[in-house]
Amino acid sequence: MKNVAIFASGSGTNAENIARYFSKSETVKVAVVLSNNKNVGVHARVNNLGIPSFVFSREEFVEGTPVLAKLAEYQADLIVLAGFMNKISDALLKAYPGKIINIHPALLPKHGGKGMYGMHVHEAVVAAGDKESGITIHYINENYDEGDIIFQAKCDIVPGDTPETLATKVHALEYEHFPRVIKDVLDNL
Ligand code: GAR
């Protein structure tokens, strides 16, 4: 059995979708969810599926040690960032080389970097007048949104699209592709 640890900061619809996808798997388990915020939807979503969740402060994520201890406790093989808004510590990068992946709600290398998360990304894409957007699943390295790209999928932006309608399209791509790509990454670990 390979264990996945999901890091999430918000509503957690991707975390729930990933957890449901693997809920009957005999080879992959979403073992634990870690968050920097106790007041967000991800906890109820995954706790309802029997998955424990824990909260660490920004400082603890940056320092790394308590987070590493929790990951060791749940024997994490892969860390999946699903709407996680903190920077990943050097300690974590060292402990999980090539084993931390993120989903970004746009087509990197466009519209990435510090401060580009969630609706901010969709607002920037619409403001730029882009004709398409999508998702990028990529490895994490020491710079925001610059790790090697594993997978991208695109959607069209049509006249009348707003950041909100674009977010809905991008979320649909996330739900369709992210769990399958996680499985591929795990198969190649
Ligand atoms: C997702 O769209 C994800 O791509 C994005 O946050 C959203 C989380 O939604 N991540 C980033 O912007 C990272 N830079 P969710 O909490 O409903 O899964």
PDB file of C-alpha atoms and ligand atoms in Angstrom:
ATOM      1  CA  MET A   1       0.000   0.000   0.000  1.00  0.00           C
ATOM      2  CA  LYS A   2       1.315   3.458  -0.900  1.00  0.00           C
ATOM      3  CA  ASN A   3       0.313   6.315   1.378  1.00  0.00           C
ATOM      4  CA  VAL A   4      -0.555   9.796   0.165  1.00  0.00           C
ATOM      5  CA  ALA A   5      -0.477  12.863   2.412  1.00  0.00           C
ATOM      6  CA  ILE A   6      -2.514  15.792   1.117  1.00  0.00           C
ATOM      7  CA  PHE A   7      -1.741  19.379   2.108  1.00  0.00           C
ATOM      8  CA  ALA A   8      -4.695  21.746   1.725  1.00  0.00           C
ATOM      9  CA  SER A   9      -5.530  25.259   2.918  1.00  0.00           C
ATOM     10  CA  GLY A  10      -9.116  25.780   1.829  1.00  0.00           C
ATOM     11  CA  SER A  11     -12.386  24.262   0.833  1.00  0.00           C
ATOM     12  CA  GLY A  12     -10.739  20.973  -0.070  1.00  0.00           C
ATOM     13  CA  THR A  13     -12.873  19.887  -3.009  1.00  0.00           C
ATOM     14  CA  ASN A  14      -9.785  18.413  -4.690  1.00  0.00           C
ATOM     15  CA  ALA A  15      -8.729  16.653  -1.491  1.00  0.00           C
ATOM     16  CA  GLU A  16     -12.193  15.106  -1.223  1.00  0.00           C
ATOM     17  CA  ASN A  17     -12.201  14.107  -4.891  1.00  0.00           C
ATOM     18  CA  ILE A  18      -8.792  12.431  -4.553  1.00  0.00           C
ATOM     19  CA  ALA A  19      -9.840  10.688  -1.342  1.00  0.00           C
ATOM     20  CA  ARG A  20     -13.021   9.358  -2.985  1.00  0.00           C
ATOM     21  CA  TYR A  21     -11.092   8.185  -6.059  1.00  0.00           C
ATOM     22  CA  PHE A  22      -8.773   6.027  -3.928  1.00  0.00           C
ATOM     23  CA  SER A  23     -11.298   5.029  -1.262  1.00  0.00           C
ATOM     24  CA  LYS A  24     -11.651   1.480  -2.581  1.00  0.00           C
ATOM     25  CA  SER A  25      -8.105   1.115  -3.878  1.00  0.00           C
ATOM     26  CA  GLU A  26      -6.024  -1.771  -2.612  1.00  0.00           C
ATOM     27  CA  THR A  27      -2.751  -0.078  -3.570  1.00  0.00           C
ATOM     28  CA  VAL A  28      -3.180   3.610  -2.702  1.00  0.00           C
ATOM     29  CA  LYS A  29      -4.500   5.221   0.445  1.00  0.00           C
ATOM     30  CA  VAL A  30      -5.015   8.870   1.338  1.00  0.00           C
ATOM     31  CA  ALA A  31      -3.596   8.459   4.817  1.00  0.00           C
ATOM     32  CA  VAL A  32      -3.668  11.960   6.243  1.00  0.00           C
ATOM     33  CA  VAL A  33      -4.453  15.601   5.449  1.00  0.00           C
ATOM     34  CA  LEU A  34      -2.377  18.489   6.791  1.00  0.00           C
ATOM     35  CA  SER A  35      -3.510  22.101   6.766  1.00  0.00           C
ATOM     36  CA  ASN A  36      -2.354  25.503   7.960  1.00  0.00           C
ATOM     37  CA  ASN A  37      -5.930  26.531   8.818  1.00  0.00           C
ATOM     38  CA  LYS A  38      -8.356  24.894  11.211  1.00  0.00           C
ATOM     39  CA  ASN A  39     -11.339  26.897   9.965  1.00  0.00           C
ATOM     40  CA  VAL A  40     -11.562  25.528   6.449  1.00  0.00           C
ATOM     41  CA  GLY A  41     -13.800  23.040   4.719  1.00  0.00           C
ATOM     42  CA  VAL A  42     -11.201  20.426   3.950  1.00  0.00           C
ATOM     43  CA  HIS A  43     -11.330  18.957   7.467  1.00  0.00           C
ATOM     44  CA  ALA A  44     -15.021  18.004   7.424  1.00  0.00           C
ATOM     45  CA  ARG A  45     -14.791  16.795   3.834  1.00  0.00           C
ATOM     46  CA  VAL A  46     -12.038  14.281   4.556  1.00  0.00           C
ATOM     47  CA  ASN A  47     -12.966  13.459   8.155  1.00  0.00           C
ATOM     48  CA  ASN A  48     -16.378  12.349   6.794  1.00  0.00           C
ATOM     49  CA  LEU A  49     -14.479   9.824   4.688  1.00  0.00           C
ATOM     50  CA  GLY A  50     -12.571   8.545   7.725  1.00  0.00           C
ATOM     51  CA  ILE A  51      -9.339  10.388   6.942  1.00  0.00           C
ATOM     52  CA  PRO A  52      -7.644  12.252   9.816  1.00  0.00           C
ATOM     53  CA  SER A  53      -6.574  15.855   9.408  1.00  0.00           C
ATOM     54  CA  PHE A  54      -4.151  17.975  11.408  1.00  0.00           C
ATOM     55  CA  VAL A  55      -3.321  21.674  11.590  1.00  0.00           C
ATOM     56  CA  PHE A  56       0.136  23.198  11.753  1.00  0.00           C
ATOM     57  CA  SER A  57       1.004  26.860  11.978  1.00  0.00           C
ATOM     58  CA  ARG A  58       2.809  28.699   9.204  1.00  0.00           C
ATOM     59  CA  GLU A  59       5.915  28.664  11.430  1.00  0.00           C
ATOM     60  CA  GLU A  60       5.686  24.901  11.871  1.00  0.00           C
ATOM     61  CA  PHE A  61       5.419  24.407   8.106  1.00  0.00           C
ATOM     62  CA  VAL A  62       8.428  26.645   7.553  1.00  0.00           C
ATOM     63  CA  GLU A  63      10.498  24.995  10.282  1.00  0.00           C
ATOM     64  CA  GLY A  64       9.372  21.551   9.166  1.00  0.00           C
ATOM     65  CA  THR A  65      10.143  19.229  12.075  1.00  0.00           C
ATOM     66  CA  PRO A  66       6.607  18.641  13.445  1.00  0.00           C
ATOM     67  CA  VAL A  67       5.271  18.242   9.917  1.00  0.00           C
ATOM     68  CA  LEU A  68       7.965  15.679   9.115  1.00  0.00           C
ATOM     69  CA  ALA A  69       7.086  13.770  12.279  1.00  0.00           C
ATOM     70  CA  LYS A  70       3.428  13.575  11.260  1.00  0.00           C
ATOM     71  CA  LEU A  71       4.348  12.425   7.749  1.00  0.00           C
ATOM     72  CA  ALA A  72       6.585   9.722   9.216  1.00  0.00           C
ATOM     73  CA  GLU A  73       3.795   8.619  11.566  1.00  0.00           C
ATOM     74  CA  TYR A  74       1.511   8.063   8.552  1.00  0.00           C
ATOM     75  CA  GLN A  75       4.338   6.624   6.416  1.00  0.00           C
ATOM     76  CA  ALA A  76       3.716   9.051   3.573  1.00  0.00           C
ATOM     77  CA  ASP A  77       5.173   8.011   0.214  1.00  0.00           C
ATOM     78  CA  LEU A  78       3.948  11.052  -1.716  1.00  0.00           C
ATOM     79  CA  ILE A  79       2.896  14.569  -0.714  1.00  0.00           C
ATOM     80  CA  VAL A  80       0.130  16.108  -2.795  1.00  0.00           C
ATOM     81  CA  LEU A  81      -0.557  19.838  -2.554  1.00  0.00           C
ATOM     82  CA  ALA A  82      -4.213  20.460  -3.331  1.00  0.00           C
ATOM     83  CA  GLY A  83      -4.900  24.141  -2.811  1.00  0.00           C
ATOM     84  CA  PHE A  84      -2.091  24.552  -0.310  1.00  0.00           C
ATOM     85  CA  MET A  85      -1.075  28.173   0.121  1.00  0.00           C
ATOM     86  CA  ASN A  86       2.172  27.990   2.142  1.00  0.00           C
ATOM     87  CA  LYS A  87       5.687  27.614   0.831  1.00  0.00           C
ATOM     88  CA  ILE A  88       7.183  24.156   1.283  1.00  0.00           C
ATOM     89  CA  SER A  89      10.149  24.098   3.652  1.00  0.00           C
ATOM     90  CA  ASP A  90      13.643  23.090   2.606  1.00  0.00           C
ATOM     91  CA  ALA A  91      13.489  20.343   5.233  1.00  0.00           C
ATOM     92  CA  LEU A  92      10.467  18.831   3.511  1.00  0.00           C
ATOM     93  CA  LEU A  93      12.016  19.155   0.055  1.00  0.00           C
ATOM     94  CA  LYS A  94      15.123  17.359   1.320  1.00  0.00           C
ATOM     95  CA  ALA A  95      13.121  14.608   3.011  1.00  0.00           C
ATOM     96  CA  TYR A  96      10.828  13.989  -0.005  1.00  0.00           C
ATOM     97  CA  PRO A  97      12.945  14.637  -3.115  1.00  0.00           C
ATOM     98  CA  GLY A  98      10.813  14.255  -6.239  1.00  0.00           C
ATOM     99  CA  LYS A  99       7.899  13.210  -4.049  1.00  0.00           C
ATOM    100  CA  ILE A 100       5.978  16.473  -3.654  1.00  0.00           C
ATOM    101  CA  ILE A 101       3.537  17.480  -6.384  1.00  0.00           C
ATOM    102  CA  ASN A 102       1.232  20.470  -6.759  1.00  0.00           C
ATOM    103  CA  ILE A 103      -1.721  21.436  -8.899  1.00  0.00           C
ATOM    104  CA  HIS A 104      -1.827  24.977 -10.246  1.00  0.00           C
ATOM    105  CA  PRO A 105      -5.050  26.341 -11.765  1.00  0.00           C
ATOM    106  CA  ALA A 106      -3.493  27.793 -14.936  1.00  0.00           C
ATOM    107  CA  LEU A 107      -1.077  26.892 -17.700  1.00  0.00           C
ATOM    108  CA  LEU A 108       2.365  27.419 -16.182  1.00  0.00           C
ATOM    109  CA  PRO A 109       4.773  29.078 -16.782  1.00  0.00           C
ATOM    110  CA  LYS A 110       2.103  31.757 -17.265  1.00  0.00           C
ATOM    111  CA  HIS A 111       0.243  33.072 -14.227  1.00  0.00           C
ATOM    112  CA  GLY A 112       2.371  31.460 -11.528  1.00  0.00           C
ATOM    113  CA  GLY A 113       4.535  32.673  -8.679  1.00  0.00           C
ATOM    114  CA  LYS A 114       4.058  34.206  -5.263  1.00  0.00           C
ATOM    115  CA  GLY A 115       0.522  35.425  -4.580  1.00  0.00           C
ATOM    116  CA  MET A 116      -0.918  33.521  -7.533  1.00  0.00           C
ATOM    117  CA  TYR A 117      -3.408  31.140  -6.021  1.00  0.00           C
ATOM    118  CA  GLY A 118      -7.088  30.355  -6.232  1.00  0.00           C
ATOM    119  CA  MET A 119      -9.298  33.134  -7.647  1.00  0.00           C
ATOM    120  CA  HIS A 120      -6.305  35.496  -8.003  1.00  0.00           C
ATOM    121  CA  VAL A 121      -5.097  33.259 -10.809  1.00  0.00           C
ATOM    122  CA  HIS A 122      -8.418  33.238 -12.671  1.00  0.00           C
ATOM    123  CA  GLU A 123      -8.725  37.022 -12.298  1.00  0.00           C
ATOM    124  CA  ALA A 124      -5.250  37.477 -13.801  1.00  0.00           C
ATOM    125  CA  VAL A 125      -5.970  35.101 -16.690  1.00  0.00           C
ATOM    126  CA  VAL A 126      -9.243  36.846 -17.605  1.00  0.00           C
ATOM    127  CA  ALA A 127      -7.640  40.296 -17.208  1.00  0.00           C
ATOM    128  CA  ALA A 128      -4.828  39.252 -19.564  1.00  0.00           C
ATOM    129  CA  GLY A 129      -7.385  38.423 -22.281  1.00  0.00           C
ATOM    130  CA  ASP A 130      -6.047  34.876 -22.668  1.00  0.00           C
ATOM    131  CA  LYS A 131      -7.981  32.590 -24.996  1.00  0.00           C
ATOM    132  CA  GLU A 132      -7.288  29.477 -22.968  1.00  0.00           C
ATOM    133  CA  SER A 133      -6.422  28.349 -19.475  1.00  0.00           C
ATOM    134  CA  GLY A 134      -6.223  25.005 -17.707  1.00  0.00           C
ATOM    135  CA  ILE A 135      -4.330  23.070 -15.083  1.00  0.00           C
ATOM    136  CA  THR A 136      -0.692  22.269 -14.464  1.00  0.00           C
ATOM    137  CA  ILE A 137       0.404  19.392 -12.264  1.00  0.00           C
ATOM    138  CA  HIS A 138       4.073  19.720 -11.412  1.00  0.00           C
ATOM    139  CA  TYR A 139       6.808  18.709  -9.025  1.00  0.00           C
ATOM    140  CA  ILE A 140       7.710  21.144  -6.269  1.00  0.00           C
ATOM    141  CA  ASN A 141      11.143  22.660  -6.092  1.00  0.00           C
ATOM    142  CA  GLU A 142      12.541  25.591  -4.119  1.00  0.00           C
ATOM    143  CA  ASN A 143      10.810  28.222  -6.293  1.00  0.00           C
ATOM    144  CA  TYR A 144       7.057  28.802  -6.501  1.00  0.00           C
ATOM    145  CA  ASP A 145       5.472  27.067  -9.504  1.00  0.00           C
ATOM    146  CA  GLU A 146       8.781  26.301 -11.239  1.00  0.00           C
ATOM    147  CA  GLY A 147       9.213  22.562 -10.740  1.00  0.00           C
ATOM    148  CA  ASP A 148       9.126  20.125 -13.650  1.00  0.00           C
ATOM    149  CA  ILE A 149       5.725  19.836 -15.301  1.00  0.00           C
ATOM    150  CA  ILE A 150       4.097  16.403 -15.171  1.00  0.00           C
ATOM    151  CA  PHE A 151       0.794  17.097 -16.918  1.00  0.00           C
ATOM    152  CA  GLN A 152      -1.300  19.933 -18.371  1.00  0.00           C
ATOM    153  CA  ALA A 153      -4.874  20.079 -19.634  1.00  0.00           C
ATOM    154  CA  LYS A 154      -6.539  23.053 -21.320  1.00  0.00           C
ATOM    155  CA  CYS A 155      -9.939  24.701 -21.522  1.00  0.00           C
ATOM    156  CA  ASP A 156     -11.149  27.485 -23.804  1.00  0.00           C
ATOM    157  CA  ILE A 157     -11.987  30.950 -22.541  1.00  0.00           C
ATOM    158  CA  VAL A 158     -14.959  32.333 -24.450  1.00  0.00           C
ATOM    159  CA  PRO A 159     -16.457  35.846 -24.587  1.00  0.00           C
ATOM    160  CA  GLY A 160     -18.508  36.376 -21.441  1.00  0.00           C
ATOM    161  CA  ASP A 161     -16.333  34.137 -19.272  1.00  0.00           C
ATOM    162  CA  THR A 162     -15.590  35.624 -15.858  1.00  0.00           C
ATOM    163  CA  PRO A 163     -13.081  34.541 -13.204  1.00  0.00           C
ATOM    164  CA  GLU A 164     -15.944  32.584 -11.624  1.00  0.00           C
ATOM    165  CA  THR A 165     -16.976  30.694 -14.780  1.00  0.00           C
ATOM    166  CA  LEU A 166     -13.318  30.024 -15.551  1.00  0.00           C
ATOM    167  CA  ALA A 167     -12.803  28.648 -12.029  1.00  0.00           C
ATOM    168  CA  THR A 168     -15.660  26.202 -12.626  1.00  0.00           C
ATOM    169  CA  LYS A 169     -14.088  24.981 -15.881  1.00  0.00           C
ATOM    170  CA  VAL A 170     -10.659  24.623 -14.272  1.00  0.00           C
ATOM    171  CA  HIS A 171     -12.067  22.764 -11.279  1.00  0.00           C
ATOM    172  CA  ALA A 172     -13.730  20.289 -13.649  1.00  0.00           C
ATOM    173  CA  LEU A 173     -10.334  19.605 -15.247  1.00  0.00           C
ATOM    174  CA  GLU A 174      -8.787  19.192 -11.800  1.00  0.00           C
ATOM    175  CA  TYR A 175     -11.392  16.631 -10.736  1.00  0.00           C
ATOM    176  CA  GLU A 176     -11.043  14.728 -14.003  1.00  0.00           C
ATOM    177  CA  HIS A 177      -7.253  14.471 -14.139  1.00  0.00           C
ATOM    178  CA  PHE A 178      -5.558  14.980 -10.765  1.00  0.00           C
ATOM    179  CA  PRO A 179      -6.328  11.573  -9.152  1.00  0.00           C
ATOM    180  CA  ARG A 180      -5.246   9.667 -12.259  1.00  0.00           C
ATOM    181  CA  VAL A 181      -1.996  11.643 -12.505  1.00  0.00           C
ATOM    182  CA  ILE A 182      -1.312  10.977  -8.809  1.00  0.00           C
ATOM    183  CA  LYS A 183      -1.720   7.256  -9.519  1.00  0.00           C
ATOM    184  CA  ASP A 184       0.740   7.499 -12.432  1.00  0.00           C
ATOM    185  CA  VAL A 185       3.291   9.309 -10.256  1.00  0.00           C
ATOM    186  CA  LEU A 186       2.914   6.679  -7.510  1.00  0.00           C
ATOM    187  CA  ASP A 187       3.349   3.851 -10.024  1.00  0.00           C
ATOM    188  CA  ASN A 188       6.674   5.374 -11.050  1.00  0.00           C
ATOM    189  CA  LEU A 189       8.058   6.057  -7.575  1.00  0.00           C
TER     190      LEU A 189
HETATM  191  C1  GAR B   1      -7.590  24.650  -6.806  1.00  0.00           C
HETATM  192  O1  GAR B   1      -8.162  25.251  -7.946  1.00  0.00           O
HETATM  193  C2  GAR B   1      -6.079  24.582  -6.954  1.00  0.00           C
HETATM  194  O2  GAR B   1      -5.666  24.409  -8.269  1.00  0.00           O
HETATM  195  C3  GAR B   1      -5.669  25.924  -6.428  1.00  0.00           C
HETATM  196  O3  GAR B   1      -6.507  26.168  -5.330  1.00  0.00           O
HETATM  197  C4  GAR B   1      -7.768  25.558  -5.585  1.00  0.00           C
HETATM  198  C5  GAR B   1      -8.181  24.786  -4.344  1.00  0.00           C
HETATM  199  O4  GAR B   1      -9.518  24.373  -4.432  1.00  0.00           O
HETATM  200  N1  GAR B   1      -4.275  25.946  -6.077  1.00  0.00           N
HETATM  201  C6  GAR B   1      -3.502  27.029  -6.202  1.00  0.00           C
HETATM  202  O5  GAR B   1      -3.918  28.092  -6.583  1.00  0.00           O
HETATM  203  C7  GAR B   1      -2.030  26.820  -5.827  1.00  0.00           C
HETATM  204  N2  GAR B   1      -1.230  27.922  -6.306  1.00  0.00           N
HETATM  205  P1  GAR B   1     -10.066  23.263  -3.443  1.00  0.00           P
HETATM  206  O6  GAR B   1      -9.681  23.687  -2.017  1.00  0.00           O
HETATM  207  O7  GAR B   1     -11.555  23.290  -3.620  1.00  0.00           O
HETATM  208  O8  GAR B   1      -9.460  21.965  -3.836  1.00  0.00           O
END
